[in-house]
Coordinates of C-alpha atoms in Angstrom, one line a residue:
X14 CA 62.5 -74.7 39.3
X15 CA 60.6 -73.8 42.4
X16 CA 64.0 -73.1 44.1
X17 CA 65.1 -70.7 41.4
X18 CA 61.7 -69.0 41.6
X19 CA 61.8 -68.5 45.6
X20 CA 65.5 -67.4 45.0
X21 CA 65.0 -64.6 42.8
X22 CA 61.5 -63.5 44.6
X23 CA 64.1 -63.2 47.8
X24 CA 66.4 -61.4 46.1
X25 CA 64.2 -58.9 44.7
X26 CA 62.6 -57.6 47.4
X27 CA 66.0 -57.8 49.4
X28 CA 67.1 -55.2 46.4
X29 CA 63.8 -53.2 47.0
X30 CA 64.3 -53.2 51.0
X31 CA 67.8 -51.7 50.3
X32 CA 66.6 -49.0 48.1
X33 CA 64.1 -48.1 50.3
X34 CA 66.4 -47.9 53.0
X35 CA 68.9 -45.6 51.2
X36 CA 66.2 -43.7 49.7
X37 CA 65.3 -42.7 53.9
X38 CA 69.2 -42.2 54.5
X39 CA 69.3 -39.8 51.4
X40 CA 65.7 -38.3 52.4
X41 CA 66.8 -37.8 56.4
X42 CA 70.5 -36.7 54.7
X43 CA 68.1 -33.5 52.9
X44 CA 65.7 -32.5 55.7
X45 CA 68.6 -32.2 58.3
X46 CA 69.8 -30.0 55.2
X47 CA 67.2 -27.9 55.2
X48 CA 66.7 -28.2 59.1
X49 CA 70.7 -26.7 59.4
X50 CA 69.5 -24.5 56.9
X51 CA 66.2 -22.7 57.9
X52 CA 68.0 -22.4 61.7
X53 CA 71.0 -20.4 60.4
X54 CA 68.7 -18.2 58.3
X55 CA 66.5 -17.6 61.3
X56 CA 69.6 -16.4 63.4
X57 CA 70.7 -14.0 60.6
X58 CA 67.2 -12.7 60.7
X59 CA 67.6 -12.4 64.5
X60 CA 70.5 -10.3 64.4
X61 CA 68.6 -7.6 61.7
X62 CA 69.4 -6.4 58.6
X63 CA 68.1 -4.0 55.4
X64 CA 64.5 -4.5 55.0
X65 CA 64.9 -6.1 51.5
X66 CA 67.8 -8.4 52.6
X67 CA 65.3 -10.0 55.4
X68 CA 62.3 -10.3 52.7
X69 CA 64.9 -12.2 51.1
X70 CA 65.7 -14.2 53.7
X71 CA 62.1 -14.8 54.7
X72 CA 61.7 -16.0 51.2
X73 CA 64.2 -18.5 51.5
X74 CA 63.1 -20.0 54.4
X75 CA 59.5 -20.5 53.2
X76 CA 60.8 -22.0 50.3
X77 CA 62.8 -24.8 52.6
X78 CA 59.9 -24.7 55.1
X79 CA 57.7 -25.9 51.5
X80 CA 60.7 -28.8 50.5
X81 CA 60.4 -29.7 54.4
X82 CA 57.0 -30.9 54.2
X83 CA 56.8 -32.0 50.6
X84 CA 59.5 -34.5 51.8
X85 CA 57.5 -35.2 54.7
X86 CA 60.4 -34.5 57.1
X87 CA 58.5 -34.1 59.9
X88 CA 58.9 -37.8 60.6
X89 CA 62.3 -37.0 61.9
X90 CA 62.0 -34.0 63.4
X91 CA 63.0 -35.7 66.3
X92 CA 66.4 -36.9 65.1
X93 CA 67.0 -33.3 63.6

């Protein structure tokens, strides 16, 4: 009975330590997203454009800049 109990304690938390690691691969997967994303809108920015496209623009990347941090990608902002 013991056995049983110990063996399905393992598994669960083997089951939880896998989510949790997929749930950072998909996480990373998003930030470098955004990352990728905020970059290329900077460059277009860069090279000019109308005034309202770059408000647009602008727009867009505060709004990935906001998803960056309420994701807390800063933790790999190294790896990005």
């Amino acid at each position: 009975m013991k056995t049983t109990s110990l063996t399905i304690a393992l598994t669960a938390a083997l089951i939880s330590a896998n989510t949790s690691y997929a749930q950072q691969d998909v996480s990373y997967k998003k930030c470098k997203k955004w990352q990728s994303k905020i970059e290329q809108l900077h460059e277009k920015r860069k090279d000019g454009g109308s005034g309202e496209q770059m408000e647009k623009w602008r727009g867009k990347i505060k709004k990935l800049k906001e998803k960056f941090k309420d994701y807390n990608c800063d933790q790999y902002k190294r790896n990005l």
